[in-house]
GROMACS .gro file of N, CA and C in nm:
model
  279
    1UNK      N    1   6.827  -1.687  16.483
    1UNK     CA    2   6.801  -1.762  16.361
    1UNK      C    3   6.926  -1.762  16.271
    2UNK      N    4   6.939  -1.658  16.259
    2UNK     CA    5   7.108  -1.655  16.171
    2UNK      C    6   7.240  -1.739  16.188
    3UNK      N    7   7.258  -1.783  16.368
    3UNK     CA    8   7.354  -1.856  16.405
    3UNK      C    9   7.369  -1.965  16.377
    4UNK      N   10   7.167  -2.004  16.397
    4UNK     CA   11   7.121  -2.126  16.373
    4UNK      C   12   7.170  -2.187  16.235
    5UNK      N   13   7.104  -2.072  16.111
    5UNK     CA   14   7.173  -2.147  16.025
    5UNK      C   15   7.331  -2.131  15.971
    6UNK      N   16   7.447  -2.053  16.028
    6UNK     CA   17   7.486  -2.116  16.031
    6UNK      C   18   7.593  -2.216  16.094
    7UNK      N   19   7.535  -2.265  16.221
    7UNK     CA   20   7.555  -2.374  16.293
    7UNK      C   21   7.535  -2.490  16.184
    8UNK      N   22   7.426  -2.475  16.113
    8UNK     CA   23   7.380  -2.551  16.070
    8UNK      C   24   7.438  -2.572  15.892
    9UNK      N   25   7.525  -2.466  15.847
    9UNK     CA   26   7.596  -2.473  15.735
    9UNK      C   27   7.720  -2.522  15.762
   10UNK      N   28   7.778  -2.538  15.854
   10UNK     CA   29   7.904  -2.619  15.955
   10UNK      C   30   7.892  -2.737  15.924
   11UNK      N   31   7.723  -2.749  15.993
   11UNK     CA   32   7.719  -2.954  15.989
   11UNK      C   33   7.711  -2.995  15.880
   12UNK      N   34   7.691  -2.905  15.796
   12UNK     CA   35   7.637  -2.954  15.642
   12UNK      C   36   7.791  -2.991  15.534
   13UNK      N   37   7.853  -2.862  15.590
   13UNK     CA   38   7.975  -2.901  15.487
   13UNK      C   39   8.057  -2.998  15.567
   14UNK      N   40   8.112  -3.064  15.724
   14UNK     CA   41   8.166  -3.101  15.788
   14UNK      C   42   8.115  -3.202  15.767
   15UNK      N   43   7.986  -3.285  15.768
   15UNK     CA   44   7.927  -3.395  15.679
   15UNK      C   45   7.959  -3.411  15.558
   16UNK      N   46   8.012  -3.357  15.471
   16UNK     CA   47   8.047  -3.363  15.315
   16UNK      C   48   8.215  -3.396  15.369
   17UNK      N   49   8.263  -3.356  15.430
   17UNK     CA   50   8.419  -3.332  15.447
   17UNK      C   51   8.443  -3.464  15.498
   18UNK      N   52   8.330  -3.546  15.619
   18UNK     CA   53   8.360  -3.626  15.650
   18UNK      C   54   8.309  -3.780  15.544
   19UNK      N   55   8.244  -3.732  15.444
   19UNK     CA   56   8.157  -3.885  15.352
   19UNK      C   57   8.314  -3.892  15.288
   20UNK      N   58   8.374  -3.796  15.238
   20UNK     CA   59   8.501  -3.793  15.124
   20UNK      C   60   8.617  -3.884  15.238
   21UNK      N   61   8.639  -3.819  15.325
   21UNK     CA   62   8.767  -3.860  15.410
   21UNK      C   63   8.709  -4.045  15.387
   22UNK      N   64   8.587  -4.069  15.478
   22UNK     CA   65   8.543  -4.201  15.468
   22UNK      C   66   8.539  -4.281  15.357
   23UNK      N   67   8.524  -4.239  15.224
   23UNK     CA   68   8.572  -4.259  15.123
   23UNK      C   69   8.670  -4.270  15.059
   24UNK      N   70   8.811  -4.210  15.094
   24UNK     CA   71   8.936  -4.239  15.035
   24UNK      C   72   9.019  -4.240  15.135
   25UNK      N   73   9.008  -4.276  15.290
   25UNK     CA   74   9.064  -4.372  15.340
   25UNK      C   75   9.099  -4.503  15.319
   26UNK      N   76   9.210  -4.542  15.346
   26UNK     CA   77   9.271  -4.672  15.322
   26UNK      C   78   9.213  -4.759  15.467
   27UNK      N   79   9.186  -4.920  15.399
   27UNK     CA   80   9.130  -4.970  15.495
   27UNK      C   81   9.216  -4.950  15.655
   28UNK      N   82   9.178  -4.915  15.753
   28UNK     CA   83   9.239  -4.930  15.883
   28UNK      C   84   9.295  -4.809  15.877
   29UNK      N   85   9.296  -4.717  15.794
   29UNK     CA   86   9.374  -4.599  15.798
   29UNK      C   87   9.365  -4.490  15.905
   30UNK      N   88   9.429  -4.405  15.947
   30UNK     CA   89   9.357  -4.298  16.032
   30UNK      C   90   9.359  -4.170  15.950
   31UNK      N   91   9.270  -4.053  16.018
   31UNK     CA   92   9.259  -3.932  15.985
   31UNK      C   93   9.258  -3.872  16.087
   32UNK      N   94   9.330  -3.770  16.162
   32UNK     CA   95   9.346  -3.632  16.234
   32UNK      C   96   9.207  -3.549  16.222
   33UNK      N   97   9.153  -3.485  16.283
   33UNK     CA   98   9.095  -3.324  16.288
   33UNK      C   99   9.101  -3.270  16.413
   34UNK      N  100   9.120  -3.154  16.392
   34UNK     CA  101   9.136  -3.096  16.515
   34UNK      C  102   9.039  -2.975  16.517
   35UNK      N  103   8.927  -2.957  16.639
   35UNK     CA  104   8.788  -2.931  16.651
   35UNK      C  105   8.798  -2.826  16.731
   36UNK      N  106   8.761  -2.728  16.737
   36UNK     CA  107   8.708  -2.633  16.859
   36UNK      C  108   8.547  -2.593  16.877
   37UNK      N  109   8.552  -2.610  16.966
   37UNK     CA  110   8.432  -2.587  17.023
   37UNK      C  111   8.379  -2.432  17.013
   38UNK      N  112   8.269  -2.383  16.983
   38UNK     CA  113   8.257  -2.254  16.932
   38UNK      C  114   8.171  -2.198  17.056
   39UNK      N  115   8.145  -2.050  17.114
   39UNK     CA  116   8.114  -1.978  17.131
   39UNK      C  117   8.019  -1.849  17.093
   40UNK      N  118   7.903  -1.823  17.085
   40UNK     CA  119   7.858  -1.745  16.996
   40UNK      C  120   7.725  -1.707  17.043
   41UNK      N  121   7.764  -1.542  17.109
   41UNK     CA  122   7.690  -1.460  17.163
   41UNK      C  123   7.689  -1.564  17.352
   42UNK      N  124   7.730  -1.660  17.390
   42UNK     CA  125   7.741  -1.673  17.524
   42UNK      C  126   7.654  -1.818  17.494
   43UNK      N  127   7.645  -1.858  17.396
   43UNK     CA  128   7.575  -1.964  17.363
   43UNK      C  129   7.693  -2.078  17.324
   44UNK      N  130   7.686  -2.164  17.402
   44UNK     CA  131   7.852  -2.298  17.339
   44UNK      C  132   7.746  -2.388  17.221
   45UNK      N  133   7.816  -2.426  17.144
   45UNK     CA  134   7.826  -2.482  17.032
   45UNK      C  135   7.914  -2.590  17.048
   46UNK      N  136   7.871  -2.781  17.092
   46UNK     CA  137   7.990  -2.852  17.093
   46UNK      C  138   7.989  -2.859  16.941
   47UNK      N  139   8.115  -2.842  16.842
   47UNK     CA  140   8.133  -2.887  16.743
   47UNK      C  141   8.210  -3.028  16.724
   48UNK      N  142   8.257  -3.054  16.828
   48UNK     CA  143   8.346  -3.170  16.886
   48UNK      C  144   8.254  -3.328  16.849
   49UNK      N  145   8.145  -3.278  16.913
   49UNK     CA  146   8.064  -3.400  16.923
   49UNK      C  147   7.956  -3.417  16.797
   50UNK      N  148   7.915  -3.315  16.774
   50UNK     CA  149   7.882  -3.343  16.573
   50UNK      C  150   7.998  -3.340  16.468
   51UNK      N  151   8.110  -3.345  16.514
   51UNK     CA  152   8.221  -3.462  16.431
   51UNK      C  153   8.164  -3.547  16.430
   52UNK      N  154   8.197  -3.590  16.565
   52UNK     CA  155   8.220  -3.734  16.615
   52UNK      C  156   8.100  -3.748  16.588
   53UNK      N  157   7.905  -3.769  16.576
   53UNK     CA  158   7.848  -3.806  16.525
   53UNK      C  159   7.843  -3.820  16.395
   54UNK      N  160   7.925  -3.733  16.344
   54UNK     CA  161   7.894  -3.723  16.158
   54UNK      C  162   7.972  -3.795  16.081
   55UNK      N  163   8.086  -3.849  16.159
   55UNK     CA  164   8.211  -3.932  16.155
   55UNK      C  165   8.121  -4.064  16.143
   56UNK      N  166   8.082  -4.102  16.223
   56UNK     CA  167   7.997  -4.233  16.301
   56UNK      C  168   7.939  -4.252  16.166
   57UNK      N  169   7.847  -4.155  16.082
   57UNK     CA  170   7.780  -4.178  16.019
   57UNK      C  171   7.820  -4.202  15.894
   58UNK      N  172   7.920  -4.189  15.873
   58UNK     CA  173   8.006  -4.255  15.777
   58UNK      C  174   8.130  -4.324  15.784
   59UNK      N  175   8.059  -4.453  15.878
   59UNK     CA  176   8.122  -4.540  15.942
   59UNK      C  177   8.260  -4.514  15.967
   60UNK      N  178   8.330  -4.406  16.036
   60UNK     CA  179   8.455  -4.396  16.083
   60UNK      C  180   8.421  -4.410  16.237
   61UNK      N  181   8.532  -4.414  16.302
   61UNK     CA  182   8.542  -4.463  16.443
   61UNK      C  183   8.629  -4.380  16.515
   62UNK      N  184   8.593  -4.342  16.587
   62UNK     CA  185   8.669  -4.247  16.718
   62UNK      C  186   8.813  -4.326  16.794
   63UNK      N  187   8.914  -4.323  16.787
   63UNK     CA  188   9.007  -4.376  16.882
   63UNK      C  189   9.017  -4.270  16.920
   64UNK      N  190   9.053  -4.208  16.942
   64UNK     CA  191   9.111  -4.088  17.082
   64UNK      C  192   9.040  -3.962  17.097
   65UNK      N  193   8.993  -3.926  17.178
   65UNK     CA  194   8.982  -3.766  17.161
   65UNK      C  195   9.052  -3.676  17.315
   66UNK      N  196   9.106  -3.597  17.287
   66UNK     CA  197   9.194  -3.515  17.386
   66UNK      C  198   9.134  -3.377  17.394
   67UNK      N  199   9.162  -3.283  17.474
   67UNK     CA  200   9.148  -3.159  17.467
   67UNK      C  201   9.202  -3.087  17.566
   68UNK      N  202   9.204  -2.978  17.530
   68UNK     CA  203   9.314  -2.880  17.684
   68UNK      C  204   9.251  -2.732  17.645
   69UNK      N  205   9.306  -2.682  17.744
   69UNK     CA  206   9.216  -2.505  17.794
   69UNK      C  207   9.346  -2.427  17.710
   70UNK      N  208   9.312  -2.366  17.648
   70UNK     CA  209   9.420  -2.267  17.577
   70UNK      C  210   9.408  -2.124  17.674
   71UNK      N  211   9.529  -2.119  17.751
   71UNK     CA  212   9.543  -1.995  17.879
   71UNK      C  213   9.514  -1.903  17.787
   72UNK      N  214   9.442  -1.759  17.858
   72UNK     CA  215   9.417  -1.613  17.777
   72UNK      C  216   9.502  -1.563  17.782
   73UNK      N  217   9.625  -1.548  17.755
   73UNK     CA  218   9.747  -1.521  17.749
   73UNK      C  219   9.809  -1.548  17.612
   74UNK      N  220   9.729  -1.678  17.582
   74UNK     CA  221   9.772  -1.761  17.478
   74UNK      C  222   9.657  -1.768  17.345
   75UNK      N  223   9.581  -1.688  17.360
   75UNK     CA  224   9.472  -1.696  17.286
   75UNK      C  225   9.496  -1.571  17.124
   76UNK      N  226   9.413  -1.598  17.026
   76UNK     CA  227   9.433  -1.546  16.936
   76UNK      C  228   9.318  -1.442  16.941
   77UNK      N  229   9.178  -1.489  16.977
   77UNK     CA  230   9.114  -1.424  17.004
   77UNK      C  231   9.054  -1.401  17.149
   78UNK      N  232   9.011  -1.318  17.232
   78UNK     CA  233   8.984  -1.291  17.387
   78UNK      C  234   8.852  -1.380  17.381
   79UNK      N  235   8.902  -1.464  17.539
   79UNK     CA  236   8.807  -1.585  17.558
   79UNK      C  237   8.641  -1.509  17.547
   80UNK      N  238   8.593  -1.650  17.533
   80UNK     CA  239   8.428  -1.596  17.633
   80UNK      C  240   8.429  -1.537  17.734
   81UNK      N  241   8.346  -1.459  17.743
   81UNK     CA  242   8.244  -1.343  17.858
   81UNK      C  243   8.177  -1.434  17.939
   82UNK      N  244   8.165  -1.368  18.051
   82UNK     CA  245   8.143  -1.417  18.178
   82UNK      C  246   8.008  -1.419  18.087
   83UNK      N  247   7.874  -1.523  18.178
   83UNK     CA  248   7.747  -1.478  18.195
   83UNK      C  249   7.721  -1.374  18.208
   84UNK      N  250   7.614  -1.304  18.122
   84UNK     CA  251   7.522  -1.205  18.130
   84UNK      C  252   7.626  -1.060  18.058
   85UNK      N  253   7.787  -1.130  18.027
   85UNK     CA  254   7.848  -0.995  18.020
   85UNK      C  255   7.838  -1.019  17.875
   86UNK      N  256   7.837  -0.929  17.779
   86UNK     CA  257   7.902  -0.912  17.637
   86UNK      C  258   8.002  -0.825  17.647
   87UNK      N  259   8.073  -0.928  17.569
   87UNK     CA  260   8.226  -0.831  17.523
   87UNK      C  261   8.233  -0.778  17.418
   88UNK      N  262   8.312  -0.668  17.371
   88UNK     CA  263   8.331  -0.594  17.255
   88UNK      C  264   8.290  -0.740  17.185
   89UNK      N  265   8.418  -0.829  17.159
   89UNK     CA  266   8.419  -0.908  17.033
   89UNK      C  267   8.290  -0.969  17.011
   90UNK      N  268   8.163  -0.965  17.119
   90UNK     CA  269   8.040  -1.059  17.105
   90UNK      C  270   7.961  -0.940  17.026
   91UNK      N  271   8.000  -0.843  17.044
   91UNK     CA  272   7.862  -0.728  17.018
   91UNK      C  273   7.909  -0.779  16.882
   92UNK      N  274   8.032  -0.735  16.804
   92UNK     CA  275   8.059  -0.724  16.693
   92UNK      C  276   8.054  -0.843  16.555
   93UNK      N  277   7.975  -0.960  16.695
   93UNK     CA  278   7.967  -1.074  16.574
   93UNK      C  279   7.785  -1.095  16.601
   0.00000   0.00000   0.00000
């Protein structure tokens, strides 16, 4: 329940973030964000794609979306846990 809400305090302010952008965009203009997809407790979270719906809903439009695997080598924090495993960093959130 806790994740839930807030998964759900994400969409809420990321909907506010996106009415303003849609609002003081210049006609034809673009805007950047750059999205990660969340993890939490072994549960994925696309955050990618409630942009891109919440975007929609205040009539902005998708031209591109890209994405790439950030190697664990290269990571800031240690990837997701296999199935069924918890890692230190899962217990602790």
């Amino acid at each position: 329940a806790r994740f839930k809400r807030l998964f759900q305090r994400y969409v809420h302010d990321m909907d506010q973030v996106l009415a303003e952008t849609a609002r003081v965009l210049v006609n034809r203009g673009n805007a950047t964000f750059v999205v990660a997809n969340s993890w939490v407790r072994g549960a994925r979270f696309d955050n990618a794609k409630a942009i891109t719906a919440l975007g929609e809903r205040h009539g902005l439009r998708l031209v591109k979306r890209s994405s790439r695997i950030i190697p664990d080598n290269r990571r800031y924090l240690p990837p997701p846990s296999q199935k069924g495993d918890i890692g230190s960093l899962a217990r602790r959130m």
